[in-house]
Coordinates of C-alpha atoms and ligand atoms in Angstrom, one line a residue:
M1 CA 142.6 -4.5 101.1
N2 CA 145.3 -2.5 99.2
G3 CA 144.7 0.4 96.8
L4 CA 143.0 2.4 99.6
M5 CA 143.0 6.1 100.2
M6 CA 145.7 7.7 102.3
D7 CA 145.2 7.4 106.0
W8 CA 145.5 11.1 106.5
P9 CA 144.5 12.5 109.9
L10 CA 141.9 15.2 110.3
L11 CA 143.6 17.8 112.4
V12 CA 142.8 21.3 113.6
P13 CA 146.2 22.7 112.5
S14 CA 145.5 21.8 108.9
I15 CA 142.5 24.2 109.0
L16 CA 144.8 27.0 110.0
Y17 CA 147.5 25.9 107.5
R18 CA 145.1 26.1 104.6
A19 CA 143.6 29.5 105.7
G20 CA 147.1 30.9 106.0
R21 CA 148.1 29.7 102.5
I22 CA 144.9 30.3 100.6
Y23 CA 143.3 33.3 102.3
P24 CA 146.1 35.2 104.0
E25 CA 144.5 38.6 103.3
K26 CA 141.0 37.7 104.5
A27 CA 140.0 39.7 107.5
I28 CA 139.4 38.8 111.2
I29 CA 137.8 41.7 113.0
S30 CA 137.2 42.1 116.7
R31 CA 135.4 44.7 118.7
H32 CA 137.0 45.6 122.0
A33 CA 135.0 46.4 125.1
D34 CA 135.5 50.2 124.5
G35 CA 134.0 49.9 121.1
T36 CA 137.3 50.2 119.1
I37 CA 137.9 47.8 116.3
H38 CA 140.9 45.5 115.8
R39 CA 141.7 44.1 112.3
M40 CA 144.0 41.4 111.3
N41 CA 144.0 38.7 108.7
Y42 CA 144.5 34.9 108.4
G43 CA 148.1 35.4 107.4
E44 CA 148.7 37.3 110.6
L45 CA 146.6 34.8 112.5
E46 CA 149.0 32.0 111.5
V47 CA 152.1 33.9 112.6
R48 CA 150.5 34.7 115.9
V49 CA 149.4 31.1 116.4
H50 CA 153.0 30.0 115.9
R51 CA 154.2 32.5 118.5
L52 CA 151.5 31.5 120.9
M53 CA 152.5 27.8 120.5
N54 CA 156.1 28.7 121.4
A55 CA 154.9 30.9 124.3
L56 CA 152.8 28.0 125.6
R57 CA 155.8 25.7 125.4
S58 CA 157.8 28.3 127.3
L59 CA 155.2 28.1 130.1
G60 CA 155.8 24.4 130.3
I61 CA 152.6 23.3 128.5
R62 CA 152.9 19.8 127.1
P63 CA 150.6 17.7 124.8
G64 CA 147.6 16.6 126.8
D65 CA 147.7 19.5 129.2
R66 CA 144.6 21.6 129.7
V67 CA 144.7 25.3 128.8
A68 CA 141.7 27.2 130.0
T69 CA 140.0 30.4 128.8
L70 CA 137.7 32.8 130.6
A71 CA 137.1 35.0 127.6
W72 CA 134.6 36.7 125.3
N73 CA 134.7 36.4 121.5
S74 CA 137.9 37.9 120.1
H75 CA 140.8 37.4 117.7
R76 CA 142.9 36.3 120.7
H77 CA 140.4 33.7 121.6
L78 CA 140.6 32.5 118.0
E79 CA 144.4 32.3 118.3
L80 CA 143.9 30.0 121.3
Y81 CA 141.4 27.9 119.3
F82 CA 144.2 27.0 117.0
A83 CA 147.4 27.2 119.0
V84 CA 146.4 25.0 121.9
P85 CA 145.1 22.0 119.8
S86 CA 148.0 22.4 117.3
M87 CA 150.6 21.7 120.0
G88 CA 148.6 18.7 121.2
A89 CA 147.2 20.4 124.3
V90 CA 143.5 20.7 125.1
L91 CA 141.6 24.0 124.9
H92 CA 139.2 24.2 127.8
T93 CA 136.7 27.1 127.2
I94 CA 134.9 28.0 130.4
N95 CA 131.5 29.5 130.8
F96 CA 132.4 32.1 133.3
R97 CA 128.8 32.9 134.0
L98 CA 128.4 29.8 136.0
A99 CA 128.1 29.9 139.8
R100 CA 131.4 30.3 141.7
D101 CA 131.4 26.7 143.1
Q102 CA 130.8 25.3 139.6
L103 CA 133.7 27.3 138.2
K104 CA 135.9 26.0 141.0
Y105 CA 134.8 22.5 140.3
I106 CA 135.3 22.7 136.6
I107 CA 138.8 24.2 136.7
N108 CA 140.0 21.7 139.3
H109 CA 138.3 18.7 137.6
A110 CA 139.9 19.6 134.3
E111 CA 143.2 20.2 136.0
D112 CA 143.7 23.4 134.0
R113 CA 147.4 24.4 134.2
V114 CA 147.1 27.9 132.8
V115 CA 144.2 30.2 132.3
F116 CA 143.9 32.9 129.6
V117 CA 141.5 35.5 130.9
D118 CA 140.0 38.7 129.4
R119 CA 140.9 41.7 131.5
S120 CA 137.1 42.4 131.9
V121 CA 136.8 38.9 133.5
A122 CA 140.0 39.0 135.5
P123 CA 138.4 40.1 138.7
L124 CA 136.4 36.8 138.7
A125 CA 139.7 34.9 138.3
A126 CA 141.2 36.9 141.1
A127 CA 138.3 36.0 143.3
L128 CA 138.6 32.3 142.5
R129 CA 142.3 32.2 142.9
E130 CA 142.5 30.5 146.3
D131 CA 140.1 27.8 145.2
I132 CA 142.1 26.8 142.1
P133 CA 145.6 26.1 143.4
G134 CA 146.5 23.9 140.4
V135 CA 146.5 26.9 138.0
E136 CA 150.2 27.9 137.6
Q137 CA 149.8 31.0 135.5
F138 CA 147.2 33.5 134.3
I139 CA 147.6 35.3 131.0
V140 CA 145.6 38.5 130.8
M141 CA 144.1 39.5 127.4
D142 CA 143.5 43.2 127.4
D143 CA 140.0 43.6 125.9
R144 CA 140.1 47.3 126.7
C145 CA 137.4 47.3 129.4
P146 CA 137.2 50.7 131.0
G147 CA 138.8 51.1 134.4
P148 CA 141.3 49.0 136.4
S149 CA 140.7 45.3 137.0
A150 CA 141.9 43.2 139.9
L151 CA 144.2 40.6 138.5
P152 CA 144.8 37.0 139.6
E153 CA 148.3 36.1 140.7
P154 CA 150.7 35.3 138.9
A155 CA 149.6 37.2 135.8
I156 CA 151.4 38.2 132.6
D157 CA 150.1 40.1 129.6
Y158 CA 149.2 38.2 126.5
E159 CA 150.9 40.5 124.1
D160 CA 154.1 40.5 126.2
L161 CA 154.0 36.7 126.2
L162 CA 153.7 36.7 122.4
A163 CA 156.3 39.3 121.9
G164 CA 158.9 37.2 123.7
A165 CA 158.2 34.1 121.6
S166 CA 159.7 33.2 118.2
E167 CA 157.5 33.2 115.1
R168 CA 158.2 29.7 113.7
A169 CA 156.8 26.8 115.7
E170 CA 157.2 23.1 115.4
F171 CA 154.0 21.2 114.7
P172 CA 154.1 17.8 116.4
R173 CA 152.6 14.8 114.7
L174 CA 149.2 14.3 116.2
D175 CA 146.7 11.5 116.1
E176 CA 143.2 12.7 114.9
N177 CA 141.6 11.0 117.9
M178 CA 143.6 13.1 120.4
A179 CA 141.7 15.6 122.5
A180 CA 141.6 19.1 121.0
G181 CA 139.1 20.9 123.2
M182 CA 136.7 20.5 126.1
C183 CA 133.7 22.1 127.4
Y184 CA 131.5 21.5 130.5
T185 CA 127.8 21.3 130.4
S186 CA 125.3 21.5 133.3
A187 CA 124.1 18.3 134.8
T188 CA 120.5 17.9 135.9
T189 CA 121.8 17.9 139.4
G190 CA 125.3 18.2 141.0
E191 CA 128.5 19.1 139.2
P192 CA 128.8 19.9 135.5
K193 CA 130.0 17.2 133.1
G194 CA 133.0 17.5 130.8
V195 CA 132.7 16.8 127.0
V196 CA 136.0 16.3 125.1
Y197 CA 136.2 17.1 121.4
S198 CA 138.8 15.3 119.3
H199 CA 140.7 16.8 116.3
R200 CA 138.7 14.5 114.1
S201 CA 135.3 15.5 115.6
T202 CA 136.2 19.2 115.4
Y203 CA 137.4 18.9 111.8
L204 CA 134.3 16.9 110.6
H205 CA 131.9 19.2 112.6
A206 CA 133.5 22.3 111.0
M207 CA 133.2 20.8 107.6
A208 CA 129.5 19.8 108.2
G209 CA 128.9 23.5 109.2
C210 CA 129.8 24.5 105.7
L211 CA 127.3 22.2 104.0
A212 CA 124.8 24.1 101.9
D213 CA 121.9 22.4 103.7
A214 CA 123.5 23.1 107.1
G215 CA 125.3 26.4 108.1
A216 CA 126.3 27.0 104.4
L217 CA 129.5 28.9 105.5
S218 CA 131.6 29.8 102.5
E219 CA 134.4 32.1 101.6
R220 CA 131.9 34.7 100.6
E221 CA 130.4 35.1 104.0
I222 CA 131.2 37.7 106.7
A223 CA 130.2 35.7 109.7
L224 CA 129.6 36.8 113.3
P225 CA 129.4 34.3 116.1
A226 CA 127.0 36.0 118.6
V227 CA 127.2 32.8 120.6
P228 CA 130.0 33.0 123.1
M229 CA 133.2 31.2 122.3
F230 CA 132.9 29.4 125.6
H231 CA 129.7 27.7 124.4
V232 CA 130.7 24.7 122.4
N233 CA 133.3 26.4 120.3
A234 CA 130.8 29.1 119.3
W235 CA 128.9 26.3 117.6
G236 CA 132.0 25.5 115.5
M237 CA 131.7 28.7 113.5
P238 CA 135.3 29.9 114.0
Y239 CA 136.6 26.6 112.6
S240 CA 134.1 26.5 109.7
C241 CA 135.0 30.1 108.8
A242 CA 138.7 29.4 108.8
M243 CA 138.1 26.3 106.8
T244 CA 136.4 28.2 104.1
G245 CA 138.2 31.5 104.4
A246 CA 135.1 33.4 105.5
T247 CA 135.7 36.8 107.1
Q248 CA 135.1 36.5 110.9
V249 CA 133.7 39.3 113.1
F250 CA 134.0 38.9 116.8
P251 CA 131.8 41.1 119.0
G252 CA 133.7 40.8 122.3
S253 CA 131.2 41.2 125.1
G254 CA 129.0 43.4 122.9
L255 CA 126.2 40.9 122.3
I256 CA 123.2 43.0 123.3
G257 CA 121.2 45.3 121.0
Q258 CA 123.1 48.4 120.1
P259 CA 126.7 47.3 120.0
L260 CA 125.7 44.2 118.0
A261 CA 123.6 46.2 115.5
E262 CA 126.5 48.7 115.0
L263 CA 128.9 45.9 114.3
L264 CA 126.6 44.1 112.0
E265 CA 126.2 47.3 110.0
S266 CA 129.7 48.6 110.1
Q267 CA 131.3 45.3 109.1
R268 CA 128.7 44.4 106.5
V269 CA 128.1 41.1 108.2
T270 CA 126.2 38.5 106.1
C271 CA 125.3 35.8 108.7
A272 CA 125.4 35.5 112.4
A273 CA 124.6 32.9 115.0
G274 CA 123.1 33.1 118.5
V275 CA 120.5 32.0 121.0
P276 CA 116.9 33.4 120.7
T277 CA 117.5 36.0 123.4
I278 CA 120.2 37.7 121.4
W279 CA 117.9 38.1 118.4
T280 CA 115.0 39.2 120.5
L281 CA 117.0 42.0 121.9
L282 CA 118.4 42.9 118.5
Y283 CA 114.9 42.9 117.0
Q284 CA 113.7 45.3 119.7
H285 CA 116.7 47.6 119.1
L286 CA 116.2 47.6 115.3
K287 CA 112.6 48.7 115.9
E288 CA 113.8 51.7 117.8
K289 CA 116.7 52.7 115.6
T290 CA 117.4 52.4 111.9
Y291 CA 120.5 50.6 110.6
D292 CA 121.6 49.5 107.2
L293 CA 121.6 45.7 107.5
S294 CA 121.1 45.1 103.8
S295 CA 124.2 42.7 103.8
L296 CA 122.7 40.5 106.5
H297 CA 120.8 37.5 105.0
T298 CA 120.7 34.9 107.7
L299 CA 120.5 34.7 111.5
L300 CA 121.1 31.2 112.8
V301 CA 119.2 30.5 116.0
G302 CA 119.6 27.6 118.3
G303 CA 120.2 26.6 121.9
S304 CA 116.5 27.1 122.6
A305 CA 113.4 26.9 120.5
A306 CA 113.0 29.7 117.9
P307 CA 109.8 31.5 118.6
R308 CA 107.4 31.9 115.6
W309 CA 107.4 35.7 115.7
M310 CA 111.1 35.7 115.3
L311 CA 111.0 33.9 112.0
E312 CA 108.1 35.9 110.7
R313 CA 109.1 39.4 111.8
F314 CA 112.8 39.5 111.0
E315 CA 111.9 38.5 107.5
R316 CA 108.9 40.8 107.1
D317 CA 110.5 43.9 108.7
F318 CA 114.1 43.5 107.7
G319 CA 114.3 40.9 105.0
I320 CA 116.5 38.7 107.2
R321 CA 116.0 34.9 107.1
V322 CA 116.0 33.2 110.5
L323 CA 117.4 29.6 110.3
H324 CA 116.6 27.2 113.2
A325 CA 119.0 24.6 114.3
W326 CA 119.3 22.2 117.3
G327 CA 122.4 20.9 119.1
M328 CA 124.0 20.3 122.4
T329 CA 127.4 20.5 124.1
E330 CA 127.6 16.7 123.6
T331 CA 127.0 17.0 119.9
S332 CA 129.7 19.5 119.1
P333 CA 127.0 21.1 119.0
V334 CA 125.2 21.1 115.6
G335 CA 122.9 18.1 115.1
T336 CA 119.9 19.3 113.0
F337 CA 119.1 22.2 110.7
S338 CA 115.6 23.2 109.7
R339 CA 115.8 24.2 106.0
L340 CA 112.9 23.5 103.7
R341 CA 113.5 20.8 101.1
S342 CA 112.6 21.6 97.5
E343 CA 109.1 20.2 97.4
M344 CA 108.2 22.3 100.5
L345 CA 108.8 25.5 98.7
A346 CA 105.5 25.0 96.9
W347 CA 103.7 24.6 100.2
S348 CA 101.6 27.4 101.8
E349 CA 103.4 29.9 103.9
E350 CA 101.7 28.6 107.0
R351 CA 103.0 25.0 106.4
Q352 CA 106.4 26.3 105.6
I353 CA 106.6 28.2 108.9
E354 CA 105.4 25.1 110.7
Y355 CA 108.4 23.2 109.3
R356 CA 110.9 25.9 109.8
L357 CA 109.9 26.0 113.5
K358 CA 110.8 22.4 113.8
Q359 CA 114.4 21.7 114.9
G360 CA 115.1 20.1 111.5
I361 CA 116.7 17.2 109.8
P362 CA 120.0 15.7 111.0
I363 CA 123.1 16.9 109.1
A364 CA 124.9 14.3 107.1
G365 CA 126.9 12.3 109.6
V366 CA 124.4 12.5 112.4
E367 CA 121.8 9.7 112.9
T368 CA 118.6 10.2 114.9
R369 CA 116.1 7.9 116.7
I370 CA 113.2 8.5 119.1
L371 CA 113.0 6.0 121.9
G372 CA 109.9 4.9 123.9
D373 CA 109.8 4.3 127.6
G374 CA 111.2 0.8 127.2
G375 CA 114.0 1.9 124.9
E376 CA 112.0 0.8 121.8
D377 CA 112.1 2.7 118.5
L378 CA 109.1 4.8 117.9
P379 CA 107.7 5.5 114.4
W380 CA 108.6 8.6 112.4
D381 CA 105.0 9.8 112.0
G382 CA 105.3 13.2 113.5
E383 CA 102.9 12.0 116.3
H384 CA 104.8 9.6 118.5
V385 CA 106.9 11.4 121.1
G386 CA 110.0 9.8 122.6
E387 CA 113.5 10.6 123.8
L388 CA 115.7 11.8 121.0
A389 CA 118.8 9.7 120.7
V390 CA 121.7 10.5 118.3
R391 CA 125.0 9.1 117.1
G392 CA 127.8 10.2 114.8
P393 CA 131.4 11.1 114.6
W394 CA 131.0 14.4 116.5
I395 CA 128.7 13.1 119.2
A396 CA 130.2 12.4 122.7
S397 CA 130.7 8.8 123.7
S398 CA 131.2 9.5 127.4
Y399 CA 131.8 12.3 129.9
Y400 CA 135.3 13.2 131.0
N401 CA 136.3 11.3 134.1
N402 CA 132.7 10.9 135.1
P403 CA 131.5 7.3 134.9
E404 CA 128.4 8.0 137.0
A405 CA 127.1 10.3 134.2
G406 CA 127.3 7.3 131.8
A407 CA 123.5 6.6 131.8
A408 CA 123.0 8.9 128.8
F409 CA 125.0 6.5 126.6
T410 CA 123.3 3.3 125.5
P411 CA 125.1 0.0 125.3
D412 CA 124.6 0.0 121.5
G413 CA 126.3 3.3 121.0
W414 CA 123.7 6.0 121.0
F415 CA 123.6 9.2 123.1
R416 CA 120.3 9.9 124.8
T417 CA 119.7 13.7 124.6
G418 CA 117.2 14.2 127.4
D419 CA 115.1 16.0 124.8
M420 CA 111.6 14.7 124.0
A421 CA 110.8 14.8 120.3
S422 CA 108.8 13.5 117.4
I423 CA 110.2 12.8 114.0
D424 CA 108.0 13.0 110.9
R425 CA 108.2 11.1 107.7
Y426 CA 110.6 13.7 106.2
G427 CA 113.0 13.1 109.1
Y428 CA 112.3 16.5 110.7
V429 CA 112.8 16.4 114.4
Q430 CA 110.4 18.5 116.5
L431 CA 111.2 19.0 120.2
T432 CA 108.2 18.9 122.4
D433 CA 109.6 18.8 125.9
R434 CA 112.6 18.3 128.0
K435 CA 113.1 15.1 130.0
K436 CA 116.0 16.6 131.9
D437 CA 115.1 18.9 134.8
L438 CA 116.9 22.0 133.6
I439 CA 115.8 25.5 132.8
K440 CA 117.5 27.5 130.0
R441 CA 117.7 31.2 130.6
K442 CA 119.3 33.2 127.8
G443 CA 121.2 30.1 126.7
E444 CA 122.5 29.3 130.1
W445 CA 121.3 26.4 132.3
I446 CA 119.8 26.4 135.8
S447 CA 119.2 23.1 137.6
S448 CA 115.7 22.9 138.8
V449 CA 116.5 19.9 141.0
D450 CA 119.4 21.8 142.7
M451 CA 117.1 24.8 143.2
E452 CA 114.4 22.6 144.7
N453 CA 116.8 21.0 147.1
A454 CA 118.1 24.4 148.2
V455 CA 114.6 25.9 148.7
S456 CA 113.5 22.8 150.6
C457 CA 116.3 23.3 153.2
H458 CA 114.5 26.4 154.4
P459 CA 112.8 25.7 157.8
G460 CA 109.7 27.5 156.8
I461 CA 109.1 25.4 153.7
A462 CA 107.5 22.0 153.6
E463 CA 108.2 21.2 149.9
A464 CA 109.0 23.0 146.7
A465 CA 109.1 22.5 143.0
V466 CA 111.0 24.5 140.4
V467 CA 109.9 24.6 136.7
A468 CA 110.7 26.7 133.7
R469 CA 108.3 29.6 132.9
P470 CA 108.5 30.7 129.3
D471 CA 109.6 34.3 128.9
P472 CA 109.7 36.4 125.7
V473 CA 113.2 37.8 126.3
C474 CA 115.0 35.2 128.5
D475 CA 113.4 32.2 126.8
E476 CA 112.9 30.6 130.2
L477 CA 113.0 31.7 133.8
P478 CA 112.8 29.6 137.0
A479 CA 109.4 29.6 138.7
V480 CA 109.3 28.3 142.3
L481 CA 106.2 26.7 143.7
V482 CA 106.4 26.5 147.5
V483 CA 104.2 24.8 150.1
R484 CA 104.7 26.6 153.4
R485 CA 105.4 24.6 156.5
A486 CA 102.3 24.8 158.8
G487 CA 102.7 26.8 162.0
V488 CA 106.0 28.5 161.1
E489 CA 105.8 32.2 162.0
P490 CA 106.4 34.6 160.4
P491 CA 105.4 32.8 157.2
V492 CA 108.0 32.6 154.4
E493 CA 107.9 35.4 151.8
P494 CA 109.3 35.4 148.3
Q495 CA 112.3 37.4 149.3
D496 CA 113.2 34.8 152.0
V497 CA 113.1 32.1 149.3
I498 CA 115.4 34.1 147.0
D499 CA 117.8 35.0 149.9
S500 CA 118.1 31.3 150.8
L501 CA 119.2 30.5 147.2
A502 CA 121.6 33.4 146.9
P503 CA 124.7 31.6 148.4
K504 CA 124.4 28.7 146.0
F505 CA 123.4 30.2 142.7
A506 CA 124.8 32.9 140.4
R507 CA 122.7 36.1 140.6
W508 CA 121.3 35.7 137.1
Q509 CA 120.0 32.2 138.1
L510 CA 117.9 33.5 141.0
P511 CA 114.1 33.6 140.5
L512 CA 112.3 36.9 140.3
P513 CA 110.1 37.7 143.3
E514 CA 107.0 37.4 141.1
D515 CA 108.1 33.9 140.1
V516 CA 107.8 32.6 143.7
H517 CA 104.3 31.2 144.2
F518 CA 102.8 29.8 147.3
V519 CA 100.5 26.8 146.9
E520 CA 98.5 24.5 149.2
S521 CA 100.0 21.4 147.7
L522 CA 101.9 20.2 144.6
P523 CA 100.2 18.0 141.9
R524 CA 101.5 14.4 141.8
T525 CA 101.6 11.7 139.1
G526 CA 100.1 8.3 139.5
V527 CA 103.4 7.0 141.0
G528 CA 103.6 9.9 143.5
K529 CA 106.2 12.1 141.7
I530 CA 105.6 15.8 141.5
D531 CA 103.9 16.3 138.2
K532 CA 106.1 18.9 136.5
K533 CA 104.1 18.8 133.3
V534 CA 101.1 20.2 135.1
L535 CA 103.2 22.7 136.9
R536 CA 104.8 23.9 133.6
Q537 CA 101.4 24.3 132.1
L538 CA 100.3 26.3 135.2
V539 CA 103.2 28.7 135.1
A540 CA 103.1 29.0 131.3
G541 CA 99.7 30.5 131.8
L542 CA 101.4 33.2 133.9
S543 CA 103.8 34.3 131.1
K544 CA 103.5 37.4 129.0
P545 CA 102.8 37.4 125.3
P546 CA 105.9 37.5 123.0
G547 CA 107.6 40.9 122.8
G548 CA 108.6 42.9 119.8
Ligands
LIG601 P1 123.7 23.0 125.5 O1 124.4 21.7 125.8 O2 123.9 24.0 126.6 O3 124.1 23.5 124.2 O4 122.1 22.7 125.5 C1 121.6 21.7 124.7 C2 120.1 21.7 124.9 O5 119.5 22.9 124.5 C3 119.3 20.7 124.1 O6 119.4 19.4 124.6 C4 117.9 21.2 124.1 O7 117.3 20.9 125.3 C5 118.2 22.7 124.0 N1 118.1 23.2 122.7 C6 119.2 23.4 121.8 N2 118.7 23.8 120.6 C7 117.4 23.9 120.7 C8 116.3 24.3 119.8 N3 116.6 24.7 118.5 N4 115.1 24.2 120.2 C9 114.8 23.8 121.5 N5 115.7 23.4 122.4 C10 117.0 23.5 122.0

């Protein structure tokens, strides 16, 4: 039909272009590892992105190539967020907290050609160097971490690279369905899976983050992503902020307690986003030391369920609203937000809290379903629990070069999340359990299946199961239940179990000695599978009450 709207592509560079034109003076603030503050503005960001695009071209980067980052939250990382997609290349943000083997797999699987690495993370890149031969160049970003760092070879300095590049770059014509970024997420077992974000999905997701009933980012905000920029584009916040001209404050690696509180205070931050652990540690610190956080109105919490005390006490003690949201790497990530609708404002406080603790309603653009065991739709009555399935323009349709991981995508175009949920008559999603066998510690995954397999290899162990134990600070920790093999002397002790896991897991993923339990047998379901539900209940009884 004629008379239609323009077929105008939704592209990441147009977010930058607008910010540079409309809000050139608005600030972008970063905290270095030594506590010093770096200030720039959107006008300067635009110029530096031009330089970076030219510099990337001089390194031989072409459209479609993958450019990786091993970096904390900073203005330089933001420059990469714009420069790499703007030239048609793909920004691959890497979670450098993963185990060494997983990092090796991810970098090789994505075929990253160059890696931008913070100096504080450079020793890790140096240690990985031999295992990632496809990487042609490392670019070191000096985040002012104290002391010398081992550097991977060959390495050049980020600022030297930019200084040598001209400040006007050509922007190629891009298709909105081209890849802009990618991020790997943990699989239940085996290697991580790559999720690829398009320009279109990134743009629409950023816009959705600005909706008043979602993230409500606007020009008036001073926003701090306390979620790492290697976690699903820091939940899209840097793009939403640039889209609206909001001031952005990047905490570097200073995500814990004191440095975060100081930055929130000194920069008069108005809203911040992070996993529950970040806010638990902040709360504990704020109870010990007084700060003026009168500018801060909202803490967005997601990645794991927000605990009730967090919503209640931040508001009661500091007048800060905690807003609960749900999302996944595969959903860009934001899928649902739990804001009260107007009629709920007249409800009792108790009922309001009950609703705010739910994961919330889908943002406009995202559709939800709950599926029964046979794939049938379950009613939205707040009682029936099924697997949450979603679809929408910023939901993944497959995993990158990984057809075996396709089972999560239904033939009729829905993504099965692996989360178990109910949906009530208002459309509020409430997660009740996780179908996928994964443990989430401080926002990072641990595969219980991989851990079980590794433990079971020990000659003194007959069988083992690993489940999440709720923890007030870490959200979840791995609890290992072990049946000793009869007749093996000396009998296996907790430290033996941990030692046997050490080569295969990152240190932070290892269980604590008190979380290794020896049992006579493991409970089974009717079909003979280990009954993880029973085990989860068992270990939950062992957890301490919420802190704060
Ligand atoms: P990731 O892909 O690492 O972002 O993790 C996504 C998963 O984290 C989801 O599938 C959920 O299992 C969990 N998750 C995210 N947000 C929440 C939340 N608000 N409450 C409970 N679990 C959550």
